[in-house]
Structures are given as structure tokens and as C-alpha cells.
Amino acid sequence: VALTGSNLPAVGQFNRAVVLEAIRRSPGGVSRVDIADMTALSSQTVSNVCKRLLESGLVRDTGTRVQGPGKPPVILELDPEGGFAVGVHIDPAVVTYVLVDLTGAVRGRVTNTTPIVQHPEAVIDEMAESIEALIAASGVDRERILGVGIASPGPIDAREGVVLDPPMLPRWHRVALRRELSEATGLPVLLEKDVTAAVVAELWFAGQASSGDFAFMYYGTGLGTGLSVGGEVLRGSSSNAGDAGHMTVDPEGPVCSCGRRGCVGDAAVPRSLVHRAVERGILPADCVDESAEVPDVDEAFTRLAQLSAEGDPGAREIFVDAAGWLAHSVVLIVNLLDADEVIFGGPFWGRIAPVVMEILPGAVVADPAFVLQHPIRFTESAIGVDGTAIGAASLVLDNTFSPRPRALLLGSE
Ligand SMILES: [Zn+2]
């Protein structure tokens, strides 16, 4: 690592982000004196930064609050109308668009069937149209849109902003989403893997209880793992961190595309569970075929979950096995990270959640391979069904507002 320094504008940006973070983390509002206490910045610096934040409209003055003797301090809070971000979640079945305000509240939402890519230009046009329609319908001042965040299945080329060849999107091949969507909308565009967006959302909206060392288990068409280490999302050298799919969890299981048997990312995903159910006669053979399009799996998986909830022993057994496999992979992941929390979410999660939450926590702790001496919290993402789309929008908020020591280094942008 080369030695590198900082300069005053970079420090100024960092201090601005630190103050904004302190205000953002104080939902009831906060005074300048409290901000100085929280951030260890001088009162003069806090005062200067707050003046600029008020001028920019990101922060508003909510009046004074009596706090004992002396002049009551002015309370500042984030202005929800101060800025907006668009989040786009590309799932193999559906593309979800949300518009969120600075507090992360969803102000508009649209979903479309995921376009089958034949001409990338047509996809870009369709996405740009959806974004414009979303902004127009929300009534939000377009000048206040900070940017568009996109969460895509991996792998991605983060440097170029290109979606490479996601296994679940067979016809998407090197789609240059970031540049072309930015040209089409005139807005800055960020592109990240779906699991990265999910982790950023958890960090952005997390309560203070989280230690920041957690794994996010993303249960979608595929299985992904997002990682947070010390309160920062782990992106890795090419922003593709978090593929734990080829961990063997069932040595007797079916052969995965990698040639091994019983990889968790193959065995435990909805498509495989539906196929198992068909093989065992739990679901009718015609509910999916080999060339099954994703919406078919979606419907069949819902049916399987209903059967399990109604007490069908065969359906339940399939989910119990999947919970055991997921537990096996969770043990290895939390061991590796020394994490103290595992958060579950993703588009298919809700349907398998009742069985997994019943089985998995005990199975992890009882696993002889589990080495940690501290408890692990197992939680479900509180962000809801649009979590990854909101995560995509929070990429923009995070990029704009989060203080990052790395941003102090010259040459790091
Ligand atoms: Zn494999």
C-alpha cells in the first residue's frame, strides 16, 4: 500500500458526512452541542458544517427545546424532502423500482416483469421509462433526485458498471447498465450486487443494537451471502464478494454445475426444492418442466410452502432438509467471520422462513463444527419485501452521506 495523505477539501467532505450521520442517527433531532459531543468535532466546525447543510436543504431546523437553564438550543433533523434516491432491484422474475426519501421512506413503487434481453438498448429504454414514470407519479422535484442505485444478480463488473453473465439471467450478457442508464436518465447511476445492496440497507437502517459483524443470507432465485465486517459492507477486490454457493452440504446430493455433489447454492434454492417435491409426488409433475421459467417456480414454491404450513409431512420434510443445509453453510460462514448475527431475507425467504427459523438456530449451535463461544442472533430483515430495491436506493444515500475514512485518502476519488 502506497503512503498517501489527505487535503483540506477531503477532510471537509468527511466532516460533513460525520455530522450528517450524527443527525441521521438521531430521529428526534439533535442540537449542535450534542453533535459536537457525539463527533468530537469542535463547536466551530459543527456550526460551519450545519450552516452548509441547512443551506443545501438536507437538514432542517425544528425550533428549540428547553434543556435546563440557559438559552435553549436549536434542534436540527434530517429533512426527508432534502433528497431522494431511486432504487432498482433486478430479480430474474421481476424488476422492482422504488423512490425513497432521505429517511428511507418509500414514496413510490413500480414493478415490471424482467425483460428478456435480446437487445440491451430495449432494456435500457424500458428501465429509463419506468424510472421517469416513477419520478413523475411521485410528484417529487426532479432536481432533488440524488441518483439511481441498481442491485443486480452477480457477477458484475463494478469498475465498468456492467452486468456480466448472471447464471439466473441466461440472456443477460455484458449489459453496460451503469453508463447507458445514466445517459438515458441524466442521473448518476450506481451498480452493485444484490447482496451488497441488501447489506447496505441493513447498515443504513439498522438499529444501534447491531455490532456490524453479520452475514446476510439472501434467499432468492439463487442463494447469496452478503457480509458486513465492523459495520462496513465487504465488497472484495472486484465487488463480487459473498458467493458461498459451492459449499458442500449434502455429500449424497445432486451434482452441481461445478461437478461436486450437494452444493448449498444448488440444493437449497427454490427451483431444486420444487423439483424434489415433484419427484416425490408432493407437487404435480406438470407444475414445472425442465425449461421452467422463473414465475412457474415462484408459483410452485408458494404451493409447497402452503402444503408445509398445512402440515403435509412430505412438504415439511423438504423444507426441514433445506433448513439443515442452510444451517451447515451458516456455521461455516459465521465461523469464518466471527459474526454475531445472521439476517435472512430475499424474495423467496418469507415462504421458507417458518421452518428455517424453527430449525436452523438450534442446528447451528449444536453443530460440532460451530467454534464460536458467543451467542448468535438469528433475525429476519425488517425492511420487507422491497428490501433489496430499498437497498439499491440506500446505495445512493450511503454513497452521498456515509463518512468513510478511505475517502480521506488522496487518489481514492
Ligand atoms: Zn457447486
XYZ file of C-alpha atoms and ligand atoms in Angstrom:
414
model
C 0.000 0.000 0.000
C 1.471 3.324 -1.070
C 1.705 6.075 1.506
C -0.922 8.647 0.851
C -2.162 11.761 2.602
C -5.217 13.933 2.776
C -6.097 17.516 1.975
C -8.485 20.064 3.432
C -11.353 19.618 0.953
C -11.330 15.854 1.621
C -11.366 16.465 5.375
C -14.218 18.951 4.899
C -16.260 16.362 2.990
C -15.551 13.783 5.657
C -16.613 16.107 8.481
C -19.797 16.945 6.589
C -20.577 13.238 6.318
C -19.801 12.688 10.011
C -22.163 15.490 11.081
C -24.886 14.322 8.706
C -24.523 10.796 10.070
C -24.927 12.098 13.642
C -28.102 13.960 12.646
C -29.421 10.979 10.680
C -28.904 8.670 13.664
C -30.920 10.996 15.942
C -34.539 10.550 14.830
C -35.918 13.042 17.369
C -33.489 15.747 16.287
C -30.250 16.888 17.856
C -28.576 20.148 18.888
C -25.220 21.449 17.671
C -23.795 20.934 21.178
C -24.896 17.281 21.125
C -23.386 16.832 17.653
C -20.065 18.191 18.910
C -20.221 15.709 21.812
C -21.108 12.800 19.530
C -18.480 13.512 16.879
C -15.644 15.076 18.916
C -15.513 17.876 16.339
C -15.005 21.450 17.567
C -18.158 23.509 18.063
C -16.912 25.924 15.393
C -16.571 23.100 12.835
C -20.005 21.703 13.737
C -21.525 25.141 13.411
C -19.940 25.723 9.967
C -20.959 22.311 8.669
C -24.533 22.699 9.969
C -24.832 26.072 8.256
C -23.937 24.489 4.913
C -26.263 21.527 5.499
C -29.156 23.903 6.276
C -28.410 25.921 3.127
C -28.357 22.761 0.997
C -31.773 21.706 2.325
C -30.596 18.310 3.589
C -31.200 19.322 7.199
C -33.927 21.450 8.756
C -34.290 23.466 11.901
C -37.191 22.237 14.053
C -37.134 25.030 16.614
C -35.777 24.992 20.127
C -36.073 22.587 23.016
C -35.856 23.625 26.653
C -32.994 21.760 28.347
C -32.487 23.315 31.760
C -31.101 26.788 32.358
C -29.608 28.986 29.658
C -30.579 29.663 26.085
C -32.441 26.630 24.644
C -30.524 25.010 21.784
C -31.847 24.830 18.229
C -32.739 21.268 17.221
C -31.718 20.017 13.789
C -33.046 16.991 11.967
C -32.786 15.400 8.562
C -35.253 16.936 6.107
C -36.968 13.931 4.478
C -37.621 16.135 1.444
C -33.978 17.128 1.243
C -33.107 14.452 -1.272
C -34.470 11.338 -2.934
C -32.990 8.221 -4.451
C -34.294 5.672 -6.923
C -33.589 2.006 -6.223
C -33.860 -0.714 -8.848
C -33.737 -4.397 -7.982
C -33.258 -6.722 -10.931
C -34.507 -10.142 -9.948
C -34.756 -12.896 -12.556
C -38.562 -12.735 -12.335
C -39.366 -9.119 -11.619
C -37.749 -5.684 -11.631
C -38.786 -3.520 -8.666
C -38.366 0.260 -8.715
C -38.737 2.372 -5.571
C -38.308 6.045 -4.843
C -37.216 6.746 -1.268
C -36.713 9.962 0.660
C -33.734 10.764 2.866
C -35.196 8.802 5.766
C -35.647 5.735 3.552
C -39.449 6.006 3.437
C -40.809 4.605 0.158
C -42.561 7.398 -1.782
C -43.308 5.467 -4.943
C -43.080 1.911 -6.254
C -43.431 0.158 -9.623
C -42.775 -3.455 -10.618
C -42.359 -4.904 -14.095
C -41.684 -8.372 -15.430
C -37.947 -8.731 -16.002
C -37.264 -8.073 -19.672
C -35.774 -10.943 -21.627
C -32.680 -9.412 -23.131
C -32.476 -9.604 -26.859
C -31.459 -6.018 -27.447
C -29.819 -4.373 -24.440
C -30.925 -0.956 -25.763
C -34.556 -2.000 -25.414
C -33.955 -2.988 -21.786
C -32.259 0.324 -21.036
C -35.120 2.229 -22.683
C -37.692 0.286 -20.683
C -35.839 0.866 -17.413
C -35.364 4.578 -18.133
C -39.091 4.894 -18.904
C -40.038 3.133 -15.675
C -37.752 5.432 -13.682
C -39.179 8.565 -15.318
C -42.735 7.335 -14.712
C -41.918 6.616 -11.067
C -40.454 10.090 -10.528
C -43.355 11.784 -12.332
C -46.000 9.861 -10.360
C -44.339 10.690 -7.026
C -44.594 14.444 -7.610
C -41.044 14.848 -6.308
C -38.905 17.693 -7.662
C -36.574 16.018 -10.159
C -33.746 18.356 -9.119
C -33.779 16.648 -5.721
C -33.100 13.141 -7.092
C -29.573 12.246 -5.987
C -29.193 9.229 -8.247
C -30.214 5.703 -9.141
C -28.904 2.590 -7.415
C -29.185 -0.792 -9.133
C -28.988 -4.134 -7.362
C -28.274 -6.945 -9.814
C -27.529 -10.627 -9.517
C -23.777 -11.181 -9.788
C -21.268 -11.395 -11.174
C -20.872 -7.736 -12.064
C -18.001 -5.675 -13.401
C -18.159 -2.903 -10.804
C -15.462 -0.763 -12.441
C -17.307 -0.587 -15.730
C -20.818 -0.857 -14.271
C -21.588 -3.900 -16.371
C -23.834 -6.857 -15.550
C -21.805 -9.868 -16.686
C -23.442 -13.261 -17.132
C -25.646 -13.905 -14.112
C -26.500 -17.626 -14.050
C -30.147 -16.886 -13.300
C -30.486 -14.371 -16.163
C -29.376 -16.585 -19.039
C -29.795 -13.989 -21.756
C -28.154 -11.087 -19.963
C -24.658 -10.874 -21.340
C -22.398 -7.903 -20.574
C -25.145 -5.293 -20.294
C -23.492 -1.894 -19.661
C -26.257 -0.772 -17.328
C -24.497 1.996 -15.452
C -23.298 4.097 -18.363
C -26.297 3.612 -20.589
C -28.907 4.138 -17.915
C -27.057 7.241 -16.743
C -27.062 8.594 -20.302
C -30.740 7.761 -20.727
C -31.863 9.380 -17.459
C -29.227 12.070 -16.928
C -28.855 10.816 -13.339
C -25.810 9.312 -11.619
C -26.147 5.517 -11.504
C -24.512 3.050 -9.111
C -24.444 -0.695 -9.694
C -23.844 -3.334 -7.030
C -24.547 -6.986 -6.454
C -27.943 -7.665 -4.890
C -26.442 -8.989 -1.646
C -24.245 -5.897 -1.292
C -27.320 -3.681 -1.630
C -29.140 -5.786 0.962
C -26.269 -5.365 3.439
C -26.020 -1.610 2.814
C -29.758 -1.352 3.531
C -29.345 -3.265 6.805
C -26.466 -0.993 7.825
C -28.253 2.175 6.735
C -31.495 1.389 8.570
C -30.115 -0.839 11.357
C -30.835 -0.090 14.949
C -27.934 0.646 17.269
C -28.129 -2.931 18.562
C -26.164 -4.403 15.659
C -22.467 -4.974 16.192
C -21.902 -4.600 12.476
C -20.453 -8.101 12.133
C -23.141 -10.057 10.368
C -23.916 -12.260 7.415
C -26.975 -11.574 5.301
C -28.410 -14.765 3.811
C -30.193 -13.764 0.637
C -32.757 -16.371 -0.381
C -33.872 -15.526 -3.897
C -33.889 -17.411 -7.158
C -30.295 -18.115 -6.138
C -28.660 -18.120 -2.727
C -26.318 -15.250 -1.893
C -24.386 -14.142 1.147
C -23.757 -10.504 1.996
C -21.120 -9.730 4.577
C -20.681 -6.827 6.983
C -17.408 -6.572 8.866
C -17.020 -3.930 11.567
C -20.051 -2.043 10.289
C -18.870 -1.827 6.680
C -20.128 -3.889 3.787
C -17.468 -6.264 2.462
C -17.224 -5.818 -1.306
C -13.947 -7.574 -2.028
C -11.423 -6.704 -4.725
C -13.913 -6.722 -7.599
C -17.169 -6.110 -5.681
C -18.225 -9.722 -6.099
C -17.674 -10.927 -2.506
C -20.212 -13.256 -0.953
C -20.587 -16.277 -3.172
C -20.822 -19.180 -0.755
C -22.948 -21.271 -3.092
C -20.476 -24.094 -3.666
C -20.182 -25.210 -0.057
C -20.980 -28.916 0.091
C -23.877 -29.503 2.467
C -25.187 -32.828 1.221
C -22.456 -35.236 0.041
C -25.165 -37.521 -1.371
C -26.930 -34.669 -3.137
C -27.390 -33.991 -6.817
C -24.419 -32.992 -8.978
C -23.994 -29.216 -9.121
C -22.861 -27.279 -12.206
C -19.390 -27.215 -10.614
C -19.181 -31.022 -10.673
C -19.380 -31.501 -6.893
C -22.351 -33.000 -5.121
C -24.843 -31.212 -2.875
C -23.655 -27.597 -3.071
C -25.884 -25.385 -0.912
C -26.447 -22.863 -3.703
C -27.835 -25.654 -5.855
C -29.535 -27.957 -3.350
C -31.360 -25.407 -1.185
C -32.712 -22.956 -3.786
C -36.449 -22.834 -4.608
C -36.071 -24.471 -8.042
C -34.373 -27.551 -6.546
C -36.885 -27.869 -3.708
C -39.744 -27.713 -6.200
C -38.085 -30.398 -8.354
C -37.656 -32.601 -5.277
C -41.323 -32.161 -4.440
C -42.280 -33.198 -7.978
C -40.009 -36.276 -7.831
C -41.665 -37.340 -4.587
C -45.162 -36.771 -5.891
C -45.870 -33.925 -3.487
C -46.423 -31.466 -6.324
C -47.967 -32.441 -9.686
C -45.452 -33.255 -12.401
C -46.807 -30.581 -14.714
C -46.244 -27.678 -12.297
C -42.751 -27.074 -13.707
C -40.784 -28.524 -16.576
C -37.037 -28.638 -17.144
C -37.058 -25.387 -19.076
C -39.202 -23.839 -16.339
C -39.349 -20.094 -16.451
C -38.901 -18.422 -13.099
C -42.563 -17.432 -12.495
C -43.534 -21.124 -12.600
C -41.058 -21.909 -9.844
C -42.433 -18.967 -7.892
C -45.978 -20.352 -8.019
C -44.953 -23.954 -7.321
C -42.781 -22.845 -4.397
C -45.723 -20.959 -2.914
C -47.806 -24.135 -3.196
C -45.085 -26.180 -1.499
C -44.918 -23.651 1.349
C -48.709 -23.832 1.753
C -48.582 -27.616 1.951
C -45.826 -27.427 4.567
C -47.821 -24.893 6.610
C -50.915 -27.140 6.397
C -48.896 -29.984 7.909
C -48.162 -32.089 4.804
C -45.281 -34.241 6.131
C -43.572 -34.623 2.729
C -43.578 -30.894 2.027
C -42.359 -30.146 5.514
C -39.543 -32.688 5.208
C -38.258 -30.907 2.103
C -38.123 -27.605 3.982
C -36.584 -29.249 7.065
C -33.799 -30.719 4.894
C -33.215 -27.318 3.297
C -33.067 -25.703 6.750
C -30.404 -28.233 7.755
C -28.329 -27.487 4.662
C -28.632 -23.753 5.235
C -27.586 -24.305 8.869
C -24.496 -26.173 7.698
C -23.422 -23.285 5.465
C -24.274 -20.693 8.140
C -21.928 -22.466 10.590
C -19.015 -22.129 8.162
C -19.831 -18.512 7.361
C -20.175 -17.304 10.970
C -17.031 -19.218 11.945
C -15.119 -17.514 9.144
C -16.335 -14.012 10.025
C -16.658 -14.388 13.809
C -20.081 -12.851 13.198
C -22.629 -12.494 15.971
C -25.701 -12.031 13.813
C -27.266 -13.708 10.796
C -30.000 -11.818 8.948
C -32.276 -13.567 6.469
C -34.142 -12.009 3.592
C -34.673 -12.043 -0.155
C -37.665 -12.533 -2.436
C -38.336 -16.213 -1.595
C -37.375 -16.043 2.067
C -40.823 -15.435 3.578
C -42.149 -18.776 2.351
C -39.405 -20.950 3.800
C -38.905 -18.733 6.879
C -41.251 -20.502 9.365
C -39.436 -23.847 9.040
C -35.921 -22.386 8.813
C -36.389 -20.139 11.852
C -37.691 -23.128 13.798
C -34.859 -25.497 12.845
C -31.771 -23.529 11.917
C -30.779 -21.642 15.104
C -30.613 -24.834 17.165
C -28.894 -26.759 14.374
C -26.160 -24.132 14.055
C -25.332 -24.050 17.753
C -25.461 -27.852 18.066
C -23.175 -28.392 15.064
C -19.805 -29.823 16.189
C -18.183 -27.569 13.584
C -19.524 -24.433 15.276
C -16.489 -22.984 17.085
C -17.633 -19.605 18.411
C -18.065 -19.115 22.152
C -20.596 -16.294 21.946
C -24.289 -16.350 21.083
C -25.508 -15.676 17.546
C -28.646 -13.687 16.857
C -30.821 -15.003 14.047
C -33.117 -12.340 12.673
C -35.279 -11.665 9.660
C -34.710 -8.469 7.729
C -37.132 -5.823 8.960
C -37.006 -3.959 5.672
C -39.691 -6.035 3.981
C -40.443 -7.319 0.514
C -38.868 -4.371 -1.278
C -35.735 -4.721 0.851
C -33.286 -5.126 -1.989
C -34.807 -2.286 -4.024
C -34.664 -0.069 -0.930
C -31.100 -1.327 -0.509
C -30.332 -0.229 -4.058
C -31.666 3.248 -3.225
C -29.688 3.296 0.003
C -26.516 2.715 -2.076
C -27.078 6.241 -3.358
C -27.784 7.668 0.112
C -24.811 5.798 1.540
C -22.529 6.958 -1.243
C -23.626 10.535 -0.666
C -23.632 10.633 3.109
C -21.653 7.940 4.881
C -18.369 9.042 6.391
C -15.628 6.741 5.134
C -12.050 7.150 6.314
C -10.972 5.804 2.919
C -12.494 8.901 1.286
C -9.819 10.950 3.080
C -7.065 9.349 1.032
C -5.893 11.314 -1.974
C -6.483 9.487 -5.215
C -9.397 7.388 -3.904
C -11.801 9.697 -5.840
Zn -21.226 -26.438 -6.844
